[in-house]
Amino acid sequence: MHLDEYKSCLAKESGEYVPYDVNGTYGQLFSIIEERYKDNIESRSLTLQKQINRYAPIHLEPELTSLSEGDREALGYILKASIVIDDIFYEQVWNSNCTLRDWLKARANYSSFDKLKWLYYSINKSPWSCLDENKAFLSTADSAVKLLTDATKSVSGWKGIEYRAAFPRDNPPGANFYPPDMDKMEFELWKNGLPEKEQKYATGFFTVIKRHDALLPSILAQSDGSNQTKTSDDLFVVPYSEEYKSSLEKAAELLHKASECSDSPSLKNLLKTKANAFLSNDYYESDIAWMELDSNLDVTIGPYETYEDGLFSYKATFEAFVGVRDDIATSQVKLFGDQLQDLEKHLPLDNIYKSDNVSAAPIRVINLLYNSGDVKGPQTIAFNLPNDERIVNERGTSMVMLKNISEAKFKHILKPIANACIREEQEDYVDFEPYYTHIVCHECCHGIGPHSITLPTGKRSTVRMELQEFHSALEEAKADIVGLWALNFLIKKGLLPKSLSESMYVSFLAGCFRSIRFGLEEAHGKGQALQFNWLYEKGAFVLHSDGKFSVDFTKVEDAVESLSREILTIQAKGDKPAAQSLLQSHASLKQPLRVALDKIEHMQVPVDITPIFGTANKLLANDQ
């Protein structure tokens, strides 16, 4: 029966149907269904093509000549393990994501529309668009059909039921780490009833939260259900090693094989310990091995970032980055790691909150060969790991800079943005050197400032634990703005050339417009909006009548220092209400930002890049 016919029968209050008031709340269901299944293919194809065009395709083909024969052989196994990591990430994003992925991929050649859907899904790794506040770009009509062969109650003549994998319009904040019907209050009530050790386990990086009731359908199929009762303690914890067991066993086997091939001692140790961690769920030793990695073949693989957990920022997603080390560039950035303790000592923050034992963060510069897992949407240009506060306190952090990704973004995105938005007299200040130097300093500054803190009650905690869902955006903003402060400090100290003192601010201004285009639901975009609006309100950034911007060099230094102090103090106090207030008041799309974004949109500057891994794909094809 067609939807409209059924609605009409209900409206006429036909006695053949269960009575529902179509003018009441139930009537909204018809509007939702009509919207989801309404399909103007031509219009949707144009929209998808525009969304895809926001990403500039970049071919990455780094040279492998510096790799030894053993490491080249190991690379093949590492790439295969990275593909397994990709599968785990798809599963982490949403409970029906793998089914949807396989469905879209299988149908990609049915029509040009189906191909566009698959292309854009592949960029976002989900049905939600990263650049559109994580709104769904697909409808349930585009989704996968599942066949359930086991019904909760068997019916003679029925083999099963087919349905589409429906999904919400907005990305579920708990991803697939928590039951989809669990809210924050339920989790907190349950967690607070656990012993302290189990609370740490529940809020740890490497566990998912399940609901006992999720097991009921298979149980009910075999019983009358008379003994099944729901209790208040319905949630329980499952380690990653169990939740993703089959995939992690496969990845561990591949990494062990790679370890046997490699002739680099530090790489052999990393691969072996990481393989063991996949099975034991204890990543401490493997994270130390990652920090000590000293190999021409650079590998980062495992669960790290917590951006996908929009509820608490507790749970880590799997990712892999494989690259070839750039020795010359690595030696050039050593300066920043050597200056961390001095930077910590002089931070614009009350001395009571400063640390006396900041470890110099090793920095490795690589040219990216392949990535997988949590690399959806906009591509990262650097990362600072690990996030485990135990290691941060003992050893600090380590950084990896992706130089070929930075070069691609500067050329294809930042320079065109500068042409559109920066006044002519300051446009030449936008240069790759200050842009890249600030990226390095940004990553270094993740390692300074508050991490483990003491609350006013005397309780020991961490910034991440106290700020929860506001932590990621505020931490990205901190690394950015304190990074600018740190560059100025190092220039005054004579360790960096004075020529950077103006160009770094103008390059940063152009970079603000680039990052905000990622959307204000994304941590980097939200953090960038906070910084731009603060500096604009302080008069450090100026909007002129021609719609272009410039930096007021007489005001920018004080404005940068004031925001640095504000964020660092919030983190040091673990002040969640203050973090929420700061982001609500400043991390929004205000009129000056809209002016810039409209100009960039009019010029059709790409928002980001999407890498095509030429060298890696050839290696994988040869191994088939």
Coordinates of C-alpha atoms in Angstrom, one line a residue:
M1 CA 0.0 0.0 0.0
H2 CA 1.3 3.4 -0.9
L3 CA 2.1 5.8 2.0
D4 CA -0.5 8.4 0.9
E5 CA -3.2 5.8 0.6
Y6 CA -2.5 4.5 4.1
K7 CA -2.4 8.0 5.5
S8 CA -5.8 8.7 3.8
C9 CA -7.3 5.6 5.4
L10 CA -6.1 6.7 8.9
A11 CA -7.5 10.2 8.3
K12 CA -10.9 8.8 7.4
E13 CA -10.7 6.7 10.6
S14 CA -11.3 3.5 8.6
G15 CA -12.2 0.6 11.0
E16 CA -9.9 -1.7 9.1
Y17 CA -6.8 -0.1 10.6
V18 CA -5.3 0.5 14.0
P19 CA -6.4 4.1 14.8
Y20 CA -3.7 6.8 14.8
D21 CA -4.2 10.5 14.7
V22 CA -2.4 11.6 11.6
N23 CA -2.7 15.3 12.7
G24 CA -0.9 14.5 16.0
T25 CA 2.7 13.4 16.8
Y26 CA 2.3 10.2 14.8
G27 CA 1.6 12.3 11.7
Q28 CA 5.2 13.5 11.8
L29 CA 6.3 10.0 10.7
F30 CA 4.7 10.5 7.3
S31 CA 6.6 13.8 6.8
I32 CA 9.9 12.1 7.7
I33 CA 9.2 9.2 5.4
E34 CA 8.2 11.5 2.5
E35 CA 11.3 13.5 2.9
R36 CA 13.7 10.5 3.1
Y37 CA 12.3 8.7 0.1
K38 CA 11.7 11.8 -2.1
D39 CA 14.4 11.4 -4.8
N40 CA 15.3 14.0 -7.4
I41 CA 18.3 12.1 -8.8
E42 CA 19.5 14.9 -11.1
S43 CA 19.4 17.5 -8.2
R44 CA 21.0 15.1 -5.8
S45 CA 23.7 14.2 -8.3
L46 CA 24.6 17.9 -8.7
T47 CA 24.7 18.4 -5.0
L48 CA 27.0 15.3 -4.5
Q49 CA 29.3 16.5 -7.3
K50 CA 29.7 19.9 -5.6
Q51 CA 30.4 18.2 -2.3
I52 CA 33.0 16.0 -3.9
N53 CA 34.6 19.0 -5.7
R54 CA 35.5 20.5 -2.4
Y55 CA 38.3 18.0 -2.2
A56 CA 41.3 18.4 -4.5
P57 CA 42.7 14.9 -5.5
I58 CA 46.4 14.7 -4.8
H59 CA 48.7 11.9 -6.0
L60 CA 51.2 10.8 -3.4
E61 CA 54.1 8.8 -4.7
P62 CA 57.1 9.2 -2.3
E63 CA 60.4 7.6 -3.2
L64 CA 61.3 4.3 -1.5
T65 CA 65.0 4.4 -2.3
S66 CA 66.0 5.0 1.3
L67 CA 64.3 1.8 2.5
S68 CA 66.4 -1.3 3.1
E69 CA 65.4 -4.6 1.4
G70 CA 64.0 -6.0 4.6
D71 CA 61.9 -2.9 5.3
R72 CA 60.5 -2.9 1.8
E73 CA 59.4 -6.5 2.4
A74 CA 57.9 -5.5 5.8
L75 CA 56.0 -2.6 4.1
G76 CA 53.8 -5.0 2.1
Y77 CA 52.5 -6.7 5.4
I78 CA 52.1 -3.3 7.1
L79 CA 49.9 -2.0 4.3
K80 CA 47.7 -5.1 4.5
A81 CA 47.5 -4.6 8.3
S82 CA 46.4 -1.0 7.6
I83 CA 43.5 -2.2 5.5
V84 CA 42.3 -4.3 8.4
I85 CA 42.6 -1.2 10.6
D86 CA 40.3 0.5 8.2
D87 CA 37.6 -2.1 8.6
I88 CA 37.7 -1.7 12.4
F89 CA 37.3 2.1 12.1
Y90 CA 34.2 1.7 9.9
E91 CA 32.7 -0.5 12.6
Q92 CA 33.5 2.1 15.3
V93 CA 31.7 4.9 13.5
W94 CA 28.2 3.4 13.5
N95 CA 26.7 0.0 14.1
S96 CA 25.5 -0.5 10.5
N97 CA 28.4 1.3 8.8
C98 CA 30.1 -1.8 7.4
T99 CA 26.9 -3.1 5.9
L100 CA 26.2 0.3 4.3
R101 CA 29.8 0.5 3.0
D102 CA 29.6 -2.9 1.3
W103 CA 26.1 -2.1 -0.1
L104 CA 27.3 1.2 -1.7
K105 CA 30.5 -0.3 -3.0
A106 CA 28.6 -3.2 -4.7
R107 CA 26.2 -0.8 -6.4
A108 CA 28.8 1.8 -7.4
N109 CA 28.7 0.8 -11.1
Y110 CA 24.9 0.7 -11.4
S111 CA 24.7 4.4 -12.4
S112 CA 26.5 7.6 -12.3
F113 CA 24.4 8.6 -9.2
D114 CA 25.4 5.4 -7.4
K115 CA 29.1 6.1 -8.3
L116 CA 28.9 9.6 -6.8
K117 CA 27.3 8.2 -3.6
W118 CA 30.1 5.7 -3.2
L119 CA 32.8 8.3 -3.9
Y120 CA 31.6 10.8 -1.3
Y121 CA 30.9 8.0 1.2
S122 CA 34.5 6.9 0.7
I123 CA 35.8 10.3 1.6
N124 CA 33.6 10.6 4.8
K125 CA 33.7 6.9 5.7
S126 CA 30.1 7.3 6.9
P127 CA 26.7 8.6 5.6
W128 CA 27.5 12.0 7.3
S129 CA 29.4 14.8 5.6
C130 CA 32.4 16.1 7.6
L131 CA 32.2 19.5 6.0
D132 CA 28.5 20.0 6.6
E133 CA 28.3 19.8 10.4
N134 CA 28.0 16.0 10.1
K135 CA 24.6 16.1 8.4
A136 CA 23.6 13.0 6.4
F137 CA 24.2 13.3 2.7
L138 CA 22.4 10.0 2.1
S139 CA 18.8 9.0 2.9
T140 CA 17.4 5.7 4.2
A141 CA 16.4 5.1 0.5
D142 CA 20.1 4.9 -0.3
S143 CA 20.9 2.5 2.5
A144 CA 21.6 -1.2 2.7
V145 CA 19.1 -3.9 2.8
K146 CA 19.6 -6.5 5.5
L147 CA 18.0 -9.9 5.7
L148 CA 17.3 -11.1 9.2
T149 CA 17.0 -14.9 9.0
D150 CA 16.4 -15.3 12.7
A151 CA 13.2 -13.7 14.0
T152 CA 12.5 -13.2 17.7
K153 CA 9.5 -15.5 17.2
S154 CA 9.3 -18.1 14.5
V155 CA 6.4 -17.8 12.1
S156 CA 5.5 -20.7 9.8
G157 CA 6.2 -19.9 6.1
W158 CA 8.4 -16.9 6.9
K159 CA 12.2 -17.2 6.2
G160 CA 13.1 -13.8 7.6
I161 CA 12.6 -10.1 7.2
E162 CA 14.3 -7.6 5.0
Y163 CA 14.8 -4.0 6.0
R164 CA 16.9 -1.0 5.2
A165 CA 19.7 0.1 7.6
A166 CA 18.1 3.4 8.6
F167 CA 20.4 6.0 10.1
P168 CA 19.8 9.3 11.9
R169 CA 20.3 12.6 10.1
D170 CA 23.0 13.6 12.5
N171 CA 26.1 11.6 13.4
P172 CA 25.4 9.7 16.6
P173 CA 27.5 11.4 19.3
G174 CA 28.4 8.1 20.9
A175 CA 29.4 6.6 17.6
N176 CA 29.4 2.8 18.1
F177 CA 31.2 2.9 21.4
Y178 CA 28.0 3.0 23.5
P179 CA 24.5 1.6 23.1
P180 CA 22.6 3.9 20.7
D181 CA 19.8 4.5 23.3
M182 CA 22.2 5.4 26.1
D183 CA 22.5 9.0 27.2
K184 CA 25.2 10.8 29.3
M185 CA 23.1 10.7 32.5
E186 CA 22.6 6.9 32.3
F187 CA 26.3 6.4 31.8
E188 CA 27.3 8.6 34.7
L189 CA 24.8 7.0 37.1
W190 CA 26.1 3.6 36.1
K191 CA 29.7 4.5 36.2
N192 CA 29.5 6.2 39.6
G193 CA 28.1 3.0 41.1
L194 CA 31.3 1.1 40.0
P195 CA 34.4 0.6 42.1
E196 CA 37.2 3.1 41.2
K197 CA 39.3 0.6 39.2
E198 CA 36.2 -0.4 37.1
Q199 CA 35.3 3.3 36.6
K200 CA 38.8 3.8 35.0
Y201 CA 38.2 0.8 32.8
A202 CA 34.8 2.1 31.7
T203 CA 36.2 5.5 30.8
G204 CA 39.4 4.1 29.3
F205 CA 40.5 4.5 25.7
F206 CA 40.3 0.9 24.7
T207 CA 36.9 -0.3 25.8
V208 CA 33.3 -0.2 24.5
I209 CA 30.1 -0.1 26.5
K210 CA 27.4 -2.6 25.8
R211 CA 23.9 -3.2 27.0
H212 CA 22.9 -6.7 28.3
D213 CA 19.5 -6.2 26.6
A214 CA 21.2 -6.2 23.2
L215 CA 21.7 -9.9 23.7
L216 CA 18.0 -10.6 24.4
P217 CA 16.7 -11.2 20.8
S218 CA 18.8 -14.3 20.3
I219 CA 17.9 -15.5 23.9
L220 CA 14.2 -14.9 23.4
A221 CA 14.2 -16.9 20.2
Q222 CA 15.0 -19.9 22.3
S223 CA 12.8 -19.2 25.3
D224 CA 9.5 -17.7 26.4
G225 CA 11.3 -14.8 28.0
S226 CA 9.6 -15.2 31.3
N227 CA 12.9 -14.9 33.2
Q228 CA 14.1 -11.8 31.4
T229 CA 14.0 -8.6 33.5
K230 CA 15.7 -5.3 32.8
T231 CA 17.9 -4.1 35.7
S232 CA 19.4 -0.7 36.4
D233 CA 22.9 -2.2 35.9
D234 CA 22.2 -3.0 32.2
L235 CA 25.6 -1.7 30.9
F236 CA 28.8 -3.6 30.9
V237 CA 32.4 -3.1 29.5
V238 CA 34.0 -5.0 26.6
P239 CA 37.8 -4.5 25.8
Y240 CA 38.7 -3.7 22.2
S241 CA 40.7 -7.0 22.1
E242 CA 37.4 -8.8 22.4
E243 CA 35.1 -6.5 20.5
Y244 CA 37.3 -6.5 17.4
K245 CA 38.9 -9.9 18.0
S246 CA 38.9 -11.4 14.6
S247 CA 40.2 -8.2 12.9
L248 CA 42.8 -7.6 15.5
E249 CA 44.1 -11.2 15.3
K250 CA 44.5 -10.8 11.6
A251 CA 46.3 -7.4 11.9
A252 CA 48.5 -8.9 14.7
E253 CA 49.5 -11.8 12.4
L254 CA 50.5 -9.4 9.6
L255 CA 52.5 -7.2 11.9
H256 CA 54.4 -10.2 13.3
K257 CA 55.3 -11.2 9.8
A258 CA 56.4 -7.6 9.0
S259 CA 58.5 -7.6 12.2
E260 CA 60.3 -10.8 11.0
C261 CA 61.1 -9.1 7.7
S262 CA 62.3 -5.7 8.9
D263 CA 66.0 -5.2 9.5
S264 CA 65.5 -2.0 11.6
P265 CA 65.6 -2.9 15.3
S266 CA 63.3 -0.1 16.5
L267 CA 60.8 -0.9 13.8
K268 CA 60.9 -4.6 14.6
N269 CA 60.2 -3.8 18.2
L270 CA 57.3 -1.5 17.4
L271 CA 55.6 -4.0 15.1
K272 CA 56.0 -6.8 17.6
T273 CA 54.8 -4.9 20.6
K274 CA 51.9 -3.4 18.7
A275 CA 50.8 -6.9 17.5
N276 CA 50.9 -8.1 21.1
A277 CA 48.9 -5.0 22.2
F278 CA 46.1 -5.8 19.7
L279 CA 45.6 -9.1 21.5
S280 CA 46.2 -8.0 25.1
N281 CA 44.5 -4.6 25.0
D282 CA 47.5 -3.1 26.9
Y283 CA 49.1 -0.5 24.6
Y284 CA 51.6 0.9 27.1
E285 CA 54.7 -0.9 25.8
S286 CA 53.9 -0.4 22.2
D287 CA 53.3 3.3 22.7
I288 CA 56.8 3.6 24.2
A289 CA 58.2 1.6 21.3
W290 CA 56.4 4.1 18.9
M291 CA 58.0 7.0 20.6
E292 CA 61.5 5.4 20.3
L293 CA 61.0 4.5 16.6
D294 CA 64.1 5.5 14.6
S295 CA 63.6 4.0 11.1
N296 CA 63.4 5.2 7.5
L297 CA 60.0 3.5 7.3
D298 CA 57.8 5.3 9.8
V299 CA 54.6 3.5 11.1
T300 CA 51.8 4.7 13.3
I301 CA 49.1 2.1 13.8
G302 CA 46.5 1.4 16.5
P303 CA 43.8 3.2 18.5
Y304 CA 44.7 6.8 19.3
E305 CA 42.4 9.8 18.7
T306 CA 39.1 10.4 20.6
Y307 CA 37.3 12.9 18.3
E308 CA 34.7 10.3 17.2
D309 CA 33.4 10.0 20.8
G310 CA 31.2 13.0 20.9
L311 CA 29.7 12.1 24.3
F312 CA 32.8 12.1 26.5
S313 CA 35.9 12.0 24.2
Y314 CA 37.0 8.8 26.0
K315 CA 37.2 6.2 23.3
A316 CA 40.0 5.9 20.8
T317 CA 39.6 5.2 17.1
F318 CA 41.9 3.0 15.1
E319 CA 44.1 4.6 12.5
A320 CA 47.3 3.9 10.5
F321 CA 49.9 6.3 8.9
V322 CA 52.7 4.8 6.9
G323 CA 55.5 7.1 5.5
V324 CA 59.1 7.5 4.5
R325 CA 61.2 9.7 6.9
D326 CA 62.6 13.0 5.6
D327 CA 66.0 13.2 7.4
I328 CA 66.8 16.7 6.4
A329 CA 63.5 18.2 7.5
T330 CA 63.6 16.1 10.7
S331 CA 66.9 17.6 11.7
Q332 CA 65.6 21.1 11.0
V333 CA 62.7 20.9 13.5
K334 CA 64.7 19.5 16.4
L335 CA 64.9 23.0 17.8
F336 CA 61.3 23.0 19.0
G337 CA 61.7 19.8 21.0
D338 CA 64.8 21.1 22.7
Q339 CA 62.9 24.2 23.9
L340 CA 59.8 22.7 25.4
Q341 CA 60.8 23.0 29.1
D342 CA 61.7 26.7 28.6
L343 CA 58.4 27.3 26.9
E344 CA 56.6 25.6 29.7
K345 CA 58.4 27.8 32.3
H346 CA 57.4 31.0 30.5
L347 CA 53.8 30.1 29.6
P348 CA 51.2 32.9 30.2
L349 CA 49.8 30.9 33.2
D350 CA 50.1 31.1 36.9
N351 CA 53.3 29.3 38.0
I352 CA 51.4 27.0 40.4
Y353 CA 50.0 25.2 37.4
K354 CA 53.3 24.7 35.5
S355 CA 55.3 21.5 35.2
D356 CA 59.0 21.1 36.1
N357 CA 59.5 17.9 34.1
V358 CA 58.3 18.5 30.5
S359 CA 60.1 16.0 28.2
A360 CA 61.4 17.1 24.9
A361 CA 59.1 15.7 22.2
P362 CA 60.9 13.9 19.4
I363 CA 59.7 15.1 16.0
R364 CA 59.8 13.0 12.9
V365 CA 59.0 14.5 9.5
I366 CA 57.7 12.0 6.9
N367 CA 56.3 11.9 3.4
L368 CA 53.0 10.1 3.7
L369 CA 52.8 6.8 1.7
Y370 CA 49.4 5.5 3.0
N371 CA 46.8 6.1 5.7
S372 CA 43.7 4.4 6.8
G373 CA 41.2 4.2 9.7
D374 CA 40.3 7.5 11.3
V375 CA 41.4 9.7 8.4
K376 CA 38.0 10.6 7.1
G377 CA 37.2 14.0 5.5
P378 CA 39.9 16.6 5.9
Q379 CA 43.4 15.2 6.0
T380 CA 45.6 15.8 9.0
I381 CA 49.0 17.5 8.4
A382 CA 50.5 16.4 11.7
F383 CA 49.7 14.5 14.9
N384 CA 51.0 14.4 18.5
L385 CA 50.8 11.1 20.4
P386 CA 50.3 9.2 22.5
N387 CA 47.2 10.5 24.4
D388 CA 47.8 8.2 27.4
E389 CA 48.5 10.6 30.3
R390 CA 50.7 8.0 32.0
I391 CA 53.2 8.2 29.1
V392 CA 52.7 12.0 28.6
N393 CA 53.7 12.5 32.3
E394 CA 56.7 10.1 32.1
R395 CA 58.0 10.6 28.7
G396 CA 56.1 13.5 27.0
T397 CA 54.8 13.0 23.5
S398 CA 56.2 12.5 20.1
M399 CA 55.2 14.2 16.8
V400 CA 54.9 13.2 13.2
M401 CA 54.7 15.8 10.5
L402 CA 53.4 14.9 7.1
K403 CA 55.4 17.2 4.9
N404 CA 53.9 16.3 1.5
I405 CA 50.4 16.8 2.8
S406 CA 51.3 20.2 4.2
E407 CA 52.9 21.2 0.8
A408 CA 49.7 20.1 -1.0
K409 CA 47.4 22.0 1.2
F410 CA 49.5 25.2 1.1
K411 CA 49.7 25.1 -2.7
H412 CA 46.1 24.1 -3.5
I413 CA 44.2 25.8 -0.6
L414 CA 46.1 28.3 1.5
K415 CA 47.5 30.4 -1.3
P416 CA 44.2 30.8 -3.1
I417 CA 42.5 31.7 0.2
A418 CA 45.2 34.4 0.8
N419 CA 44.5 35.8 -2.7
A420 CA 40.8 36.0 -1.9
C421 CA 40.9 37.3 1.7
I422 CA 44.2 39.0 2.6
R423 CA 44.8 42.6 1.7
E424 CA 47.4 43.1 -1.0
E425 CA 50.0 44.8 1.1
Q426 CA 50.1 41.8 3.4
E427 CA 49.5 39.0 0.9
D428 CA 53.2 38.3 0.4
Y429 CA 53.6 37.5 4.0
V430 CA 51.6 34.2 3.4
D431 CA 54.5 31.8 2.8
F432 CA 55.1 28.1 3.3
E433 CA 57.9 28.5 5.8
P434 CA 55.9 30.4 8.5
Y435 CA 52.8 28.2 7.8
Y436 CA 54.8 25.0 8.2
T437 CA 56.8 26.3 11.2
H438 CA 53.5 27.1 13.0
I439 CA 52.3 23.5 12.3
V440 CA 55.5 22.2 14.0
C441 CA 55.0 24.5 17.0
H442 CA 51.3 23.6 17.2
E443 CA 52.2 19.9 17.6
C444 CA 54.9 20.7 20.2
C445 CA 52.5 22.8 22.2
H446 CA 50.2 19.8 22.7
G447 CA 53.0 18.5 25.0
I448 CA 53.1 21.6 27.3
G449 CA 50.5 23.1 29.5
P450 CA 48.1 21.2 31.9
H451 CA 47.5 17.5 31.3
S452 CA 47.3 15.8 34.7
I453 CA 45.8 18.3 37.2
T454 CA 44.8 18.6 40.8
L455 CA 41.2 19.8 41.4
P456 CA 40.2 22.2 44.2
T457 CA 39.0 19.2 46.1
G458 CA 42.5 17.8 46.1
K459 CA 41.5 15.0 43.7
R460 CA 44.0 14.1 41.0
S461 CA 42.5 14.0 37.5
T462 CA 43.2 15.0 33.9
V463 CA 42.1 17.8 31.6
R464 CA 40.5 15.3 29.2
M465 CA 38.5 13.7 32.0
E466 CA 37.2 17.0 33.4
L467 CA 36.4 18.9 30.2
Q468 CA 34.9 15.8 28.5
E469 CA 33.2 16.7 25.2
F470 CA 34.8 20.2 25.2
H471 CA 38.3 18.9 25.6
S472 CA 39.2 18.3 21.9
A473 CA 38.1 21.7 20.6
L474 CA 39.8 23.5 23.5
E475 CA 43.0 21.5 23.2
E476 CA 43.3 22.2 19.4
A477 CA 42.7 25.9 20.1
K478 CA 45.4 25.8 22.8
A479 CA 48.0 24.2 20.6
D480 CA 47.3 26.7 17.9
I481 CA 47.3 29.9 19.9
V482 CA 50.0 28.9 22.4
G483 CA 52.0 27.8 19.2
L484 CA 51.8 31.4 18.0
W485 CA 52.8 32.7 21.4
A486 CA 55.7 30.2 21.4
L487 CA 57.0 31.3 18.0
N488 CA 57.1 34.9 19.2
F489 CA 58.9 33.8 22.4
L490 CA 61.6 31.9 20.3
I491 CA 62.0 34.9 17.9
K492 CA 62.6 37.2 20.9
K493 CA 65.1 34.7 22.2
G494 CA 67.0 34.8 18.9
L495 CA 66.3 31.2 18.0
L496 CA 64.1 31.9 15.0
P497 CA 64.6 34.6 12.4
K498 CA 62.8 38.0 12.9
S499 CA 61.5 37.7 9.4
L500 CA 58.9 35.3 10.8
S501 CA 57.5 37.8 13.2
E502 CA 55.0 39.3 10.8
S503 CA 54.6 36.5 8.3
M504 CA 53.6 34.0 11.0
Y505 CA 50.6 36.1 12.0
V506 CA 49.3 36.7 8.5
S507 CA 49.8 33.1 7.5
F508 CA 47.9 32.1 10.6
L509 CA 45.0 34.5 9.7
A510 CA 44.8 32.8 6.2
G511 CA 45.0 29.5 8.0
C512 CA 42.0 30.4 10.2
F513 CA 39.7 30.6 7.1
R514 CA 41.1 27.2 5.9
S515 CA 40.3 25.4 9.1
I516 CA 36.9 26.9 9.8
R517 CA 35.7 25.5 6.5
F518 CA 36.0 22.0 8.1
G519 CA 32.8 22.9 10.0
L520 CA 32.1 23.9 13.6
E521 CA 31.2 20.3 14.6
E522 CA 34.9 19.3 14.0
A523 CA 37.4 20.0 16.8
H524 CA 39.9 21.9 14.7
G525 CA 37.2 24.1 13.0
K526 CA 35.6 24.9 16.3
G527 CA 38.9 25.8 17.9
Q528 CA 39.9 27.9 15.0
A529 CA 36.6 29.9 15.1
L530 CA 37.2 30.6 18.8
Q531 CA 40.7 32.0 18.0
F532 CA 39.6 34.1 15.1
N533 CA 36.6 35.7 16.9
W534 CA 38.8 36.4 20.0
L535 CA 41.6 38.0 18.0
Y536 CA 39.0 40.0 15.9
E537 CA 37.3 41.3 19.0
K538 CA 40.7 42.4 20.4
G539 CA 41.4 44.3 17.2
A540 CA 44.3 42.1 16.1
F541 CA 42.4 41.1 12.9
V542 CA 40.8 43.9 10.9
L543 CA 38.1 43.6 8.3
H544 CA 38.3 46.4 5.6
S545 CA 35.6 47.9 3.4
D546 CA 36.8 45.8 0.4
G547 CA 35.9 42.6 2.3
K548 CA 39.6 41.7 2.9
F549 CA 41.5 41.3 6.1
S550 CA 44.8 42.3 7.6
V551 CA 46.7 41.9 10.9
D552 CA 47.2 44.8 13.2
F553 CA 50.8 44.0 14.3
T554 CA 50.5 46.5 17.3
K555 CA 47.7 44.5 18.9
V556 CA 48.1 40.9 17.9
E557 CA 50.9 39.9 20.4
D558 CA 48.7 40.9 23.4
A559 CA 45.6 39.3 22.0
V560 CA 47.4 36.0 21.4
E561 CA 48.8 36.1 25.0
S562 CA 45.4 36.9 26.5
L563 CA 43.7 34.0 24.8
S564 CA 46.6 31.6 25.6
R565 CA 46.2 32.5 29.3
E566 CA 42.4 32.1 29.2
I567 CA 42.5 28.6 27.7
L568 CA 45.5 27.4 29.8
T569 CA 43.8 28.5 33.0
I570 CA 40.5 26.7 32.1
Q571 CA 42.5 23.6 31.5
A572 CA 44.6 23.9 34.6
K573 CA 41.4 24.2 36.8
G574 CA 39.5 21.5 34.9
D575 CA 36.7 24.1 34.6
K576 CA 34.1 22.5 32.4
P577 CA 31.5 25.3 32.7
A578 CA 34.1 27.9 31.7
A579 CA 35.2 25.8 28.7
Q580 CA 31.6 25.5 27.6
S581 CA 31.0 29.2 28.1
L582 CA 34.1 30.2 26.1
L583 CA 33.2 27.9 23.2
Q584 CA 29.6 29.0 23.2
S585 CA 30.5 32.7 23.1
H586 CA 33.3 32.5 20.6
A587 CA 33.2 29.3 18.6
S588 CA 30.5 30.4 16.2
L589 CA 30.2 31.7 12.6
K590 CA 30.0 35.4 13.2
Q591 CA 29.6 38.1 10.5
P592 CA 33.3 38.7 9.7
L593 CA 33.9 35.0 9.2
R594 CA 30.9 34.8 6.9
V595 CA 32.3 37.6 4.8
A596 CA 35.6 35.6 4.3
L597 CA 33.9 32.2 3.7
D598 CA 31.5 33.7 1.1
K599 CA 34.5 35.1 -0.8
I600 CA 36.3 31.8 -0.7
E601 CA 33.1 29.9 -1.7
H602 CA 32.6 32.3 -4.7
M603 CA 36.1 31.5 -5.9
Q604 CA 35.5 27.8 -5.5
V605 CA 38.7 27.2 -3.5
P606 CA 39.0 23.5 -2.5
V607 CA 38.3 22.9 1.2
D608 CA 40.7 20.1 1.5
I609 CA 42.5 17.3 -0.3
T610 CA 41.9 13.7 -0.9
P611 CA 45.0 11.6 -1.3
I612 CA 45.5 9.0 -4.0
F613 CA 48.2 6.6 -2.8
G614 CA 49.9 5.7 -6.1
T615 CA 53.0 4.0 -4.7
A616 CA 51.1 2.1 -2.0
N617 CA 48.4 0.9 -4.4
K618 CA 51.1 -0.4 -6.8
L619 CA 52.7 -2.4 -4.0
L620 CA 49.4 -3.8 -2.9
A621 CA 48.5 -4.7 -6.4
N622 CA 51.8 -6.5 -6.9
D623 CA 51.2 -8.6 -3.7
Q624 CA 47.8 -9.9 -4.9

